[in-house]
Amino acid sequence: MTIPAASASFHGIWPALLTPLKPDLGIDLHRFGLHARSLIHAKGCGGVVPFGTTGEGPAFSVAERRDAVDALVGEGVPGSQILVSTSCAALPDTLALTRHALGIGAHGCLMMPPFYLKGGAHQVTDQGVIDSYRQVIDGAADDRLRLYLYHIPQVSGVGLSRKVVETLKRLYPQTIVGIKDSSGDTAHTLALADAFNETLMVTAGHEPDLPELARRGSTGAISGLANFMPHVVQRLAGRPDAPNTPHDVSRVRLLLAMLGPYALTPALKGIMSALSGEPGWLRVRAPLVALTLDQMHTLQHALKPIALDLDVD
């Protein structure tokens, strides 16, 4: 496999950052920066990914997201270790966040297809998706832009077909450098890797798929679970044939099954709160709903066998 030079700096685990909130539900910029810096400097992560779906990205304004990315840099996180999710319903907002990411020297941008119109009479076509990406790339008009396509159709309602990926890669061979497949469909993820791993970095949001992707040449992962278990995720992505890999996969599958009854982001924030002892991590922006005290108690009891506080190399 030949990873494109443009994405050669993508190695290791890049946590899809959870976003800590203050009592007024504004972003806790200081805690946000400390969390990111700890993951990189203390936990050895390759970088961080703010404002994806795990980070409640579309719930925040353009100004809030710009300020928070600036806060990461201000807390000592290098721009080159930030992959900014710039997905918005409105393309001008996506373009504004993309330009801002370029301005702080970000590693790149992660972008979903536009997700406002979907289904029924508003069915979005492949051409519409291609045109949307083109408007952002052409609008940025910057050779530094490195774009990772984000496929999460169960959330966005709009997927990325093979035609879309092939067309964008042909039109922008130096700009389109990767795909994050968070569909949770293992067959689809591995098919993407088999089709594009000679020219694109293909990674998965479903952590149990990481060993198979590593065997196909992937050098890292963007992971929500890495907010609190980065070493386990790192082993899955970096040591696919190690003796303990089956145990790690089983442990992650058990965790994901336990999280099944809950809305994912509130549950992940609940785990962060339990591990840190900081109740502020429970806060979420509407329309998400924070875990209740009873739910927290049930979740903490269910998580004990997984021993998340023992996430070590």
PDB file of C-alpha atoms in Angstrom:
ATOM      1  CA  MET A   1       0.000   0.000   0.000  1.00  0.00           C
ATOM      2  CA  THR A   2       1.157   3.530  -0.815  1.00  0.00           C
ATOM      3  CA  ILE A   3      -0.395   6.126   1.482  1.00  0.00           C
ATOM      4  CA  PRO A   4      -0.631   9.483  -0.320  1.00  0.00           C
ATOM      5  CA  ALA A   5       2.003  11.950   0.803  1.00  0.00           C
ATOM      6  CA  ALA A   6      -0.722  14.425   1.731  1.00  0.00           C
ATOM      7  CA  SER A   7      -1.978  12.182   4.528  1.00  0.00           C
ATOM      8  CA  ALA A   8       1.387  10.745   5.538  1.00  0.00           C
ATOM      9  CA  SER A   9       1.239  12.622   8.833  1.00  0.00           C
ATOM     10  CA  PHE A  10      -1.956  10.817   9.868  1.00  0.00           C
ATOM     11  CA  HIS A  11      -0.710   8.171  12.274  1.00  0.00           C
ATOM     12  CA  GLY A  12      -1.997   6.769  15.519  1.00  0.00           C
ATOM     13  CA  ILE A  13      -5.233   7.482  17.319  1.00  0.00           C
ATOM     14  CA  TRP A  14      -7.065  10.772  16.846  1.00  0.00           C
ATOM     15  CA  PRO A  15      -9.910  10.977  19.397  1.00  0.00           C
ATOM     16  CA  ALA A  16     -13.182  12.403  18.121  1.00  0.00           C
ATOM     17  CA  LEU A  17     -13.347  14.903  20.966  1.00  0.00           C
ATOM     18  CA  LEU A  18     -16.301  15.142  23.296  1.00  0.00           C
ATOM     19  CA  THR A  19     -17.169  18.781  23.952  1.00  0.00           C
ATOM     20  CA  PRO A  20     -17.326  19.843  27.639  1.00  0.00           C
ATOM     21  CA  LEU A  21     -19.979  22.432  28.466  1.00  0.00           C
ATOM     22  CA  LYS A  22     -20.407  25.055  31.182  1.00  0.00           C
ATOM     23  CA  PRO A  23     -23.640  25.366  33.210  1.00  0.00           C
ATOM     24  CA  ASP A  24     -24.979  27.845  30.632  1.00  0.00           C
ATOM     25  CA  LEU A  25     -24.238  25.213  27.937  1.00  0.00           C
ATOM     26  CA  GLY A  26     -21.492  27.295  26.374  1.00  0.00           C
ATOM     27  CA  ILE A  27     -18.296  25.429  25.545  1.00  0.00           C
ATOM     28  CA  ASP A  28     -15.892  25.092  28.469  1.00  0.00           C
ATOM     29  CA  LEU A  29     -12.890  26.239  26.453  1.00  0.00           C
ATOM     30  CA  HIS A  30     -10.314  25.618  29.158  1.00  0.00           C
ATOM     31  CA  ARG A  31     -11.456  22.078  29.892  1.00  0.00           C
ATOM     32  CA  PHE A  32     -11.719  21.411  26.145  1.00  0.00           C
ATOM     33  CA  GLY A  33      -8.093  22.381  25.668  1.00  0.00           C
ATOM     34  CA  LEU A  34      -6.889  20.449  28.703  1.00  0.00           C
ATOM     35  CA  HIS A  35      -8.674  17.307  27.532  1.00  0.00           C
ATOM     36  CA  ALA A  36      -7.167  17.537  24.043  1.00  0.00           C
ATOM     37  CA  ARG A  37      -3.690  18.315  25.344  1.00  0.00           C
ATOM     38  CA  SER A  38      -3.816  15.411  27.787  1.00  0.00           C
ATOM     39  CA  LEU A  39      -4.804  12.983  25.033  1.00  0.00           C
ATOM     40  CA  ILE A  40      -1.838  14.067  22.918  1.00  0.00           C
ATOM     41  CA  HIS A  41       0.856  14.647  25.526  1.00  0.00           C
ATOM     42  CA  ALA A  42      -0.079  12.195  28.288  1.00  0.00           C
ATOM     43  CA  LYS A  43      -1.873   9.493  26.298  1.00  0.00           C
ATOM     44  CA  GLY A  44       0.239   9.563  23.132  1.00  0.00           C
ATOM     45  CA  CYS A  45      -2.546  10.240  20.630  1.00  0.00           C
ATOM     46  CA  GLY A  46      -1.534  11.405  17.165  1.00  0.00           C
ATOM     47  CA  GLY A  47      -3.972  14.310  17.151  1.00  0.00           C
ATOM     48  CA  VAL A  48      -7.560  15.278  17.944  1.00  0.00           C
ATOM     49  CA  VAL A  49     -10.749  15.789  15.944  1.00  0.00           C
ATOM     50  CA  PRO A  50     -13.085  18.489  17.293  1.00  0.00           C
ATOM     51  CA  PHE A  51     -16.759  18.921  16.387  1.00  0.00           C
ATOM     52  CA  GLY A  52     -17.605  15.678  14.655  1.00  0.00           C
ATOM     53  CA  THR A  53     -20.846  13.912  15.512  1.00  0.00           C
ATOM     54  CA  THR A  54     -19.376  12.699  18.828  1.00  0.00           C
ATOM     55  CA  GLY A  55     -18.494  16.315  19.596  1.00  0.00           C
ATOM     56  CA  GLU A  56     -22.016  17.603  18.796  1.00  0.00           C
ATOM     57  CA  GLY A  57     -20.539  19.753  16.024  1.00  0.00           C
ATOM     58  CA  PRO A  58     -23.741  20.900  14.278  1.00  0.00           C
ATOM     59  CA  ALA A  59     -25.174  22.008  17.645  1.00  0.00           C
ATOM     60  CA  PHE A  60     -22.654  24.865  17.836  1.00  0.00           C
ATOM     61  CA  SER A  61     -22.422  28.090  15.868  1.00  0.00           C
ATOM     62  CA  VAL A  62     -19.580  28.944  13.514  1.00  0.00           C
ATOM     63  CA  ALA A  63     -18.267  31.491  16.018  1.00  0.00           C
ATOM     64  CA  GLU A  64     -18.329  28.983  18.883  1.00  0.00           C
ATOM     65  CA  ARG A  65     -16.477  26.394  16.829  1.00  0.00           C
ATOM     66  CA  ARG A  66     -13.833  28.864  15.677  1.00  0.00           C
ATOM     67  CA  ASP A  67     -13.287  30.080  19.236  1.00  0.00           C
ATOM     68  CA  ALA A  68     -12.962  26.524  20.509  1.00  0.00           C
ATOM     69  CA  VAL A  69     -10.413  25.537  17.872  1.00  0.00           C
ATOM     70  CA  ASP A  70      -8.460  28.698  18.725  1.00  0.00           C
ATOM     71  CA  ALA A  71      -8.641  27.642  22.375  1.00  0.00           C
ATOM     72  CA  LEU A  72      -7.094  24.271  21.531  1.00  0.00           C
ATOM     73  CA  VAL A  73      -4.154  26.056  19.943  1.00  0.00           C
ATOM     74  CA  GLY A  74      -3.978  28.442  22.891  1.00  0.00           C
ATOM     75  CA  GLU A  75      -3.757  25.495  25.288  1.00  0.00           C
ATOM     76  CA  GLY A  76      -0.742  24.146  23.421  1.00  0.00           C
ATOM     77  CA  VAL A  77      -2.263  21.778  20.869  1.00  0.00           C
ATOM     78  CA  PRO A  78      -0.374  22.243  17.577  1.00  0.00           C
ATOM     79  CA  GLY A  79      -2.543  23.052  14.582  1.00  0.00           C
ATOM     80  CA  SER A  80      -0.874  20.209  12.701  1.00  0.00           C
ATOM     81  CA  GLN A  81      -2.412  17.811  15.231  1.00  0.00           C
ATOM     82  CA  ILE A  82      -5.966  19.071  14.792  1.00  0.00           C
ATOM     83  CA  LEU A  83      -8.289  17.572  12.174  1.00  0.00           C
ATOM     84  CA  VAL A  84     -11.251  19.960  12.218  1.00  0.00           C
ATOM     85  CA  SER A  85     -14.719  18.664  11.456  1.00  0.00           C
ATOM     86  CA  THR A  86     -16.231  21.501   9.440  1.00  0.00           C
ATOM     87  CA  SER A  87     -19.586  19.894   8.592  1.00  0.00           C
ATOM     88  CA  CYS A  88     -22.558  22.285   8.624  1.00  0.00           C
ATOM     89  CA  ALA A  89     -26.003  22.324   7.070  1.00  0.00           C
ATOM     90  CA  ALA A  90     -25.157  25.509   5.158  1.00  0.00           C
ATOM     91  CA  LEU A  91     -22.203  25.408   2.764  1.00  0.00           C
ATOM     92  CA  PRO A  92     -21.064  28.999   3.508  1.00  0.00           C
ATOM     93  CA  ASP A  93     -20.665  27.977   7.154  1.00  0.00           C
ATOM     94  CA  THR A  94     -18.668  24.896   6.156  1.00  0.00           C
ATOM     95  CA  LEU A  95     -16.467  27.098   3.974  1.00  0.00           C
ATOM     96  CA  ALA A  96     -15.942  29.611   6.800  1.00  0.00           C
ATOM     97  CA  LEU A  97     -14.838  26.863   9.192  1.00  0.00           C
ATOM     98  CA  THR A  98     -12.627  25.324   6.515  1.00  0.00           C
ATOM     99  CA  ARG A  99     -10.881  28.656   5.913  1.00  0.00           C
ATOM    100  CA  HIS A 100     -10.405  29.068   9.651  1.00  0.00           C
ATOM    101  CA  ALA A 101      -8.873  25.588   9.890  1.00  0.00           C
ATOM    102  CA  LEU A 102      -6.428  26.504   7.143  1.00  0.00           C
ATOM    103  CA  GLY A 103      -5.594  29.679   9.033  1.00  0.00           C
ATOM    104  CA  ILE A 104      -4.505  27.800  12.177  1.00  0.00           C
ATOM    105  CA  GLY A 105      -2.439  25.338  10.132  1.00  0.00           C
ATOM    106  CA  ALA A 106      -4.740  22.394  10.801  1.00  0.00           C
ATOM    107  CA  HIS A 107      -3.772  18.926   9.635  1.00  0.00           C
ATOM    108  CA  GLY A 108      -6.946  18.880   7.567  1.00  0.00           C
ATOM    109  CA  CYS A 109     -10.732  18.997   7.577  1.00  0.00           C
ATOM    110  CA  LEU A 110     -13.341  16.282   8.008  1.00  0.00           C
ATOM    111  CA  MET A 111     -16.552  16.950   6.099  1.00  0.00           C
ATOM    112  CA  MET A 112     -19.891  15.191   5.823  1.00  0.00           C
ATOM    113  CA  PRO A 113     -22.000  15.701   2.740  1.00  0.00           C
ATOM    114  CA  PRO A 114     -24.626  18.415   3.281  1.00  0.00           C
ATOM    115  CA  PHE A 115     -27.369  16.922   5.431  1.00  0.00           C
ATOM    116  CA  TYR A 116     -30.205  19.443   5.521  1.00  0.00           C
ATOM    117  CA  LEU A 117     -32.210  18.114   2.563  1.00  0.00           C
ATOM    118  CA  LYS A 118     -32.733  14.355   2.408  1.00  0.00           C
ATOM    119  CA  GLY A 119     -35.353  11.752   1.630  1.00  0.00           C
ATOM    120  CA  GLY A 120     -38.567  11.841  -0.350  1.00  0.00           C
ATOM    121  CA  ALA A 121     -38.942  14.753  -2.737  1.00  0.00           C
ATOM    122  CA  HIS A 122     -35.665  16.197  -1.450  1.00  0.00           C
ATOM    123  CA  GLN A 123     -33.543  13.164  -2.273  1.00  0.00           C
ATOM    124  CA  VAL A 124     -29.919  14.288  -2.618  1.00  0.00           C
ATOM    125  CA  THR A 125     -28.201  12.917  -5.722  1.00  0.00           C
ATOM    126  CA  ASP A 126     -24.570  11.975  -6.200  1.00  0.00           C
ATOM    127  CA  GLN A 127     -24.156  15.045  -8.374  1.00  0.00           C
ATOM    128  CA  GLY A 128     -25.550  17.239  -5.608  1.00  0.00           C
ATOM    129  CA  VAL A 129     -23.052  15.793  -3.131  1.00  0.00           C
ATOM    130  CA  ILE A 130     -20.169  16.262  -5.589  1.00  0.00           C
ATOM    131  CA  ASP A 131     -21.232  19.854  -6.275  1.00  0.00           C
ATOM    132  CA  SER A 132     -21.347  20.585  -2.552  1.00  0.00           C
ATOM    133  CA  TYR A 133     -17.821  19.391  -1.934  1.00  0.00           C
ATOM    134  CA  ARG A 134     -16.636  21.258  -5.009  1.00  0.00           C
ATOM    135  CA  GLN A 135     -18.114  24.538  -3.772  1.00  0.00           C
ATOM    136  CA  VAL A 136     -16.164  24.231  -0.519  1.00  0.00           C
ATOM    137  CA  ILE A 137     -12.900  23.125  -2.122  1.00  0.00           C
ATOM    138  CA  ASP A 138     -13.066  25.709  -4.894  1.00  0.00           C
ATOM    139  CA  GLY A 139     -14.209  28.377  -2.452  1.00  0.00           C
ATOM    140  CA  ALA A 140     -11.262  27.725  -0.163  1.00  0.00           C
ATOM    141  CA  ALA A 141      -8.942  27.912  -3.186  1.00  0.00           C
ATOM    142  CA  ASP A 142      -5.970  26.849  -1.074  1.00  0.00           C
ATOM    143  CA  ASP A 143      -3.467  24.156  -2.036  1.00  0.00           C
ATOM    144  CA  ARG A 144      -2.914  23.408   1.661  1.00  0.00           C
ATOM    145  CA  LEU A 145      -6.420  22.012   2.087  1.00  0.00           C
ATOM    146  CA  ARG A 146      -6.484  18.315   2.944  1.00  0.00           C
ATOM    147  CA  LEU A 147      -9.991  16.901   3.104  1.00  0.00           C
ATOM    148  CA  TYR A 148     -11.231  13.685   4.695  1.00  0.00           C
ATOM    149  CA  LEU A 149     -14.661  12.562   3.466  1.00  0.00           C
ATOM    150  CA  TYR A 150     -17.028  11.582   6.286  1.00  0.00           C
ATOM    151  CA  HIS A 151     -19.526   8.767   5.640  1.00  0.00           C
ATOM    152  CA  ILE A 152     -22.078   8.412   8.443  1.00  0.00           C
ATOM    153  CA  PRO A 153     -25.424   7.942   6.658  1.00  0.00           C
ATOM    154  CA  GLN A 154     -27.332   6.792   9.744  1.00  0.00           C
ATOM    155  CA  VAL A 155     -26.789  10.299  11.155  1.00  0.00           C
ATOM    156  CA  SER A 156     -26.525  12.539   8.102  1.00  0.00           C
ATOM    157  CA  GLY A 157     -29.154  10.769   6.017  1.00  0.00           C
ATOM    158  CA  VAL A 158     -26.834  11.290   3.025  1.00  0.00           C
ATOM    159  CA  GLY A 159     -24.169   8.741   2.171  1.00  0.00           C
ATOM    160  CA  LEU A 160     -21.063   8.822   0.017  1.00  0.00           C
ATOM    161  CA  SER A 161     -21.267   6.465  -2.919  1.00  0.00           C
ATOM    162  CA  ARG A 162     -18.245   4.961  -4.598  1.00  0.00           C
ATOM    163  CA  LYS A 163     -18.963   7.219  -7.596  1.00  0.00           C
ATOM    164  CA  VAL A 164     -18.757  10.309  -5.366  1.00  0.00           C
ATOM    165  CA  VAL A 165     -15.444   9.229  -3.837  1.00  0.00           C
ATOM    166  CA  GLU A 166     -13.928   8.319  -7.213  1.00  0.00           C
ATOM    167  CA  THR A 167     -15.085  11.571  -8.832  1.00  0.00           C
ATOM    168  CA  LEU A 168     -13.801  13.820  -6.054  1.00  0.00           C
ATOM    169  CA  LYS A 169     -10.466  11.996  -5.928  1.00  0.00           C
ATOM    170  CA  ARG A 170     -10.083  12.376  -9.689  1.00  0.00           C
ATOM    171  CA  LEU A 171     -10.960  16.079  -9.611  1.00  0.00           C
ATOM    172  CA  TYR A 172      -8.880  16.901  -6.507  1.00  0.00           C
ATOM    173  CA  PRO A 173      -6.152  14.263  -6.218  1.00  0.00           C
ATOM    174  CA  GLN A 174      -4.026  16.265  -3.764  1.00  0.00           C
ATOM    175  CA  THR A 175      -6.938  17.559  -1.665  1.00  0.00           C
ATOM    176  CA  ILE A 176      -8.994  14.412  -1.044  1.00  0.00           C
ATOM    177  CA  VAL A 177      -6.745  12.340   1.209  1.00  0.00           C
ATOM    178  CA  GLY A 178      -8.992  10.093   3.288  1.00  0.00           C
ATOM    179  CA  ILE A 179     -12.361   8.613   4.170  1.00  0.00           C
ATOM    180  CA  LYS A 180     -13.824   8.044   7.604  1.00  0.00           C
ATOM    181  CA  ASP A 181     -16.504   5.371   7.404  1.00  0.00           C
ATOM    182  CA  SER A 182     -18.679   5.503  10.522  1.00  0.00           C
ATOM    183  CA  SER A 183     -21.545   3.525   9.017  1.00  0.00           C
ATOM    184  CA  GLY A 184     -20.848   0.573  11.318  1.00  0.00           C
ATOM    185  CA  ASP A 185     -21.161  -1.694   8.276  1.00  0.00           C
ATOM    186  CA  THR A 186     -17.994  -3.803   8.344  1.00  0.00           C
ATOM    187  CA  ALA A 187     -18.436  -5.135   4.821  1.00  0.00           C
ATOM    188  CA  HIS A 188     -18.817  -1.594   3.478  1.00  0.00           C
ATOM    189  CA  THR A 189     -15.765  -0.339   5.381  1.00  0.00           C
ATOM    190  CA  LEU A 190     -13.539  -3.152   4.155  1.00  0.00           C
ATOM    191  CA  ALA A 191     -14.809  -2.728   0.601  1.00  0.00           C
ATOM    192  CA  LEU A 192     -13.812   0.945   0.757  1.00  0.00           C
ATOM    193  CA  ALA A 193     -10.359  -0.043   2.004  1.00  0.00           C
ATOM    194  CA  ASP A 194      -9.933  -2.608  -0.754  1.00  0.00           C
ATOM    195  CA  ALA A 195     -11.058  -0.116  -3.400  1.00  0.00           C
ATOM    196  CA  PHE A 196      -9.157   2.982  -2.266  1.00  0.00           C
ATOM    197  CA  ASN A 197      -6.309   2.034   0.049  1.00  0.00           C
ATOM    198  CA  GLU A 198      -3.722   2.704  -2.636  1.00  0.00           C
ATOM    199  CA  THR A 199      -4.656   6.384  -2.794  1.00  0.00           C
ATOM    200  CA  LEU A 200      -6.608   7.267   0.359  1.00  0.00           C
ATOM    201  CA  MET A 201      -6.392   6.768   4.102  1.00  0.00           C
ATOM    202  CA  VAL A 202      -9.466   4.707   4.989  1.00  0.00           C
ATOM    203  CA  THR A 203     -10.445   4.520   8.632  1.00  0.00           C
ATOM    204  CA  ALA A 204     -13.501   3.405  10.585  1.00  0.00           C
ATOM    205  CA  GLY A 205     -15.562   4.832  13.400  1.00  0.00           C
ATOM    206  CA  HIS A 206     -16.533   1.301  14.489  1.00  0.00           C
ATOM    207  CA  GLU A 207     -13.523   0.318  16.581  1.00  0.00           C
ATOM    208  CA  PRO A 208     -13.823  -3.499  16.204  1.00  0.00           C
ATOM    209  CA  ASP A 209     -13.077  -3.024  12.483  1.00  0.00           C
ATOM    210  CA  LEU A 210      -9.692  -1.404  13.147  1.00  0.00           C
ATOM    211  CA  PRO A 211      -7.545  -4.589  13.149  1.00  0.00           C
ATOM    212  CA  GLU A 212      -8.800  -5.586   9.695  1.00  0.00           C
ATOM    213  CA  LEU A 213      -8.162  -2.088   8.386  1.00  0.00           C
ATOM    214  CA  ALA A 214      -4.657  -2.155   9.853  1.00  0.00           C
ATOM    215  CA  ARG A 215      -3.959  -5.402   8.014  1.00  0.00           C
ATOM    216  CA  ARG A 216      -4.950  -3.552   4.837  1.00  0.00           C
ATOM    217  CA  GLY A 217      -2.457  -0.784   5.557  1.00  0.00           C
ATOM    218  CA  SER A 218      -4.349   1.807   7.597  1.00  0.00           C
ATOM    219  CA  THR A 219      -2.012   3.700   9.925  1.00  0.00           C
ATOM    220  CA  GLY A 220      -4.474   5.190  12.393  1.00  0.00           C
ATOM    221  CA  ALA A 221      -8.031   5.852  13.464  1.00  0.00           C
ATOM    222  CA  ILE A 222     -10.533   8.533  14.450  1.00  0.00           C
ATOM    223  CA  SER A 223     -12.340   7.177  17.491  1.00  0.00           C
ATOM    224  CA  GLY A 224     -14.950   8.342  19.973  1.00  0.00           C
ATOM    225  CA  LEU A 225     -13.978   5.671  22.495  1.00  0.00           C
ATOM    226  CA  ALA A 226     -10.432   7.058  22.461  1.00  0.00           C
ATOM    227  CA  ASN A 227     -11.628   9.945  24.652  1.00  0.00           C
ATOM    228  CA  PHE A 228     -11.205   7.572  27.600  1.00  0.00           C
ATOM    229  CA  MET A 229      -9.570   4.377  26.329  1.00  0.00           C
ATOM    230  CA  PRO A 230      -6.969   5.549  23.795  1.00  0.00           C
ATOM    231  CA  HIS A 231      -4.458   2.794  24.570  1.00  0.00           C
ATOM    232  CA  VAL A 232      -6.943   0.025  23.790  1.00  0.00           C
ATOM    233  CA  VAL A 233      -7.930   1.715  20.532  1.00  0.00           C
ATOM    234  CA  GLN A 234      -4.263   2.242  19.686  1.00  0.00           C
ATOM    235  CA  ARG A 235      -3.595  -1.476  20.093  1.00  0.00           C
ATOM    236  CA  LEU A 236      -6.517  -2.334  17.820  1.00  0.00           C
ATOM    237  CA  ALA A 237      -5.295   0.028  15.105  1.00  0.00           C
ATOM    238  CA  GLY A 238      -1.557  -0.501  15.539  1.00  0.00           C
ATOM    239  CA  ARG A 239      -1.081  -4.116  16.613  1.00  0.00           C
ATOM    240  CA  PRO A 240      -3.741  -6.082  14.729  1.00  0.00           C
ATOM    241  CA  ASP A 241      -2.059  -9.460  15.184  1.00  0.00           C
ATOM    242  CA  ALA A 242      -0.853  -9.093  18.767  1.00  0.00           C
ATOM    243  CA  PRO A 243      -1.806 -11.953  21.114  1.00  0.00           C
ATOM    244  CA  ASN A 244      -4.170  -9.728  23.119  1.00  0.00           C
ATOM    245  CA  THR A 245      -6.010  -8.278  20.126  1.00  0.00           C
ATOM    246  CA  PRO A 246      -8.954 -10.730  20.317  1.00  0.00           C
ATOM    247  CA  HIS A 247      -9.390  -9.811  23.993  1.00  0.00           C
ATOM    248  CA  ASP A 248      -9.319  -6.091  23.182  1.00  0.00           C
ATOM    249  CA  VAL A 249     -11.884  -6.561  20.401  1.00  0.00           C
ATOM    250  CA  SER A 250     -14.148  -8.523  22.753  1.00  0.00           C
ATOM    251  CA  ARG A 251     -13.813  -5.838  25.405  1.00  0.00           C
ATOM    252  CA  VAL A 252     -14.746  -3.086  22.963  1.00  0.00           C
ATOM    253  CA  ARG A 253     -17.678  -5.084  21.588  1.00  0.00           C
ATOM    254  CA  LEU A 254     -18.939  -5.594  25.138  1.00  0.00           C
ATOM    255  CA  LEU A 255     -18.672  -1.865  25.814  1.00  0.00           C
ATOM    256  CA  LEU A 256     -20.524  -0.957  22.628  1.00  0.00           C
ATOM    257  CA  ALA A 257     -23.266  -3.457  23.472  1.00  0.00           C
ATOM    258  CA  MET A 258     -23.640  -1.895  26.921  1.00  0.00           C
ATOM    259  CA  LEU A 259     -23.945   1.548  25.334  1.00  0.00           C
ATOM    260  CA  GLY A 260     -26.624   0.304  22.929  1.00  0.00           C
ATOM    261  CA  PRO A 261     -29.656   1.301  25.037  1.00  0.00           C
ATOM    262  CA  TYR A 262     -28.425   4.891  25.375  1.00  0.00           C
ATOM    263  CA  ALA A 263     -27.985   7.820  23.029  1.00  0.00           C
ATOM    264  CA  LEU A 264     -24.286   7.526  22.195  1.00  0.00           C
ATOM    265  CA  THR A 265     -22.882  10.988  22.932  1.00  0.00           C
ATOM    266  CA  PRO A 266     -24.669  11.422  26.286  1.00  0.00           C
ATOM    267  CA  ALA A 267     -23.471   7.941  27.255  1.00  0.00           C
ATOM    268  CA  LEU A 268     -19.875   8.685  26.285  1.00  0.00           C
ATOM    269  CA  LYS A 269     -20.064  11.892  28.300  1.00  0.00           C
ATOM    270  CA  GLY A 270     -21.463   9.859  31.178  1.00  0.00           C
ATOM    271  CA  ILE A 271     -18.396   7.628  31.062  1.00  0.00           C
ATOM    272  CA  MET A 272     -16.118  10.679  31.027  1.00  0.00           C
ATOM    273  CA  SER A 273     -17.954  12.036  34.063  1.00  0.00           C
ATOM    274  CA  ALA A 274     -17.690   8.726  35.906  1.00  0.00           C
ATOM    275  CA  LEU A 275     -13.978   8.350  35.202  1.00  0.00           C
ATOM    276  CA  SER A 276     -13.057  11.953  35.980  1.00  0.00           C
ATOM    277  CA  GLY A 277     -15.429  12.558  38.867  1.00  0.00           C
ATOM    278  CA  GLU A 278     -16.528  15.763  37.125  1.00  0.00           C
ATOM    279  CA  PRO A 279     -20.321  16.020  36.743  1.00  0.00           C
ATOM    280  CA  GLY A 280     -19.917  18.818  34.198  1.00  0.00           C
ATOM    281  CA  TRP A 281     -19.075  16.257  31.548  1.00  0.00           C
ATOM    282  CA  LEU A 282     -22.705  15.126  31.596  1.00  0.00           C
ATOM    283  CA  ARG A 283     -23.977  18.306  29.953  1.00  0.00           C
ATOM    284  CA  VAL A 284     -25.140  18.142  26.317  1.00  0.00           C
ATOM    285  CA  ARG A 285     -26.760  20.552  23.886  1.00  0.00           C
ATOM    286  CA  ALA A 286     -30.378  20.002  22.844  1.00  0.00           C
ATOM    287  CA  PRO A 287     -31.782  18.038  21.137  1.00  0.00           C
ATOM    288  CA  LEU A 288     -29.594  15.547  23.013  1.00  0.00           C
ATOM    289  CA  VAL A 289     -30.656  14.778  26.586  1.00  0.00           C
ATOM    290  CA  ALA A 290     -28.169  14.177  29.394  1.00  0.00           C
ATOM    291  CA  LEU A 291     -28.205  10.908  31.309  1.00  0.00           C
ATOM    292  CA  THR A 292     -30.320  10.920  34.454  1.00  0.00           C
ATOM    293  CA  LEU A 293     -28.835   9.961  37.811  1.00  0.00           C
ATOM    294  CA  ASP A 294     -30.587   6.588  37.599  1.00  0.00           C
ATOM    295  CA  GLN A 295     -29.132   6.004  34.127  1.00  0.00           C
ATOM    296  CA  MET A 296     -25.683   6.981  35.369  1.00  0.00           C
ATOM    297  CA  HIS A 297     -25.948   4.513  38.245  1.00  0.00           C
ATOM    298  CA  THR A 298     -27.040   1.716  35.902  1.00  0.00           C
ATOM    299  CA  LEU A 299     -24.307   2.514  33.403  1.00  0.00           C
ATOM    300  CA  GLN A 300     -21.568   2.681  36.030  1.00  0.00           C
ATOM    301  CA  HIS A 301     -22.610  -0.694  37.409  1.00  0.00           C
ATOM    302  CA  ALA A 302     -22.629  -2.261  33.932  1.00  0.00           C
ATOM    303  CA  LEU A 303     -19.200  -0.836  33.108  1.00  0.00           C
ATOM    304  CA  LYS A 304     -17.368  -2.223  36.143  1.00  0.00           C
ATOM    305  CA  PRO A 305     -16.254  -5.482  34.449  1.00  0.00           C
ATOM    306  CA  ILE A 306     -14.633  -3.502  31.606  1.00  0.00           C
ATOM    307  CA  ALA A 307     -12.387  -1.556  34.016  1.00  0.00           C
ATOM    308  CA  LEU A 308     -12.066   1.520  31.826  1.00  0.00           C
ATOM    309  CA  ASP A 309      -9.938   3.193  34.483  1.00  0.00           C
ATOM    310  CA  LEU A 310      -7.231   0.643  33.729  1.00  0.00           C
ATOM    311  CA  ASP A 311      -6.558   1.831  30.179  1.00  0.00           C
ATOM    312  CA  VAL A 312      -2.808   1.220  30.027  1.00  0.00           C
ATOM    313  CA  ASP A 313      -0.249   0.174  27.431  1.00  0.00           C
TER     314      ASP A 313
END
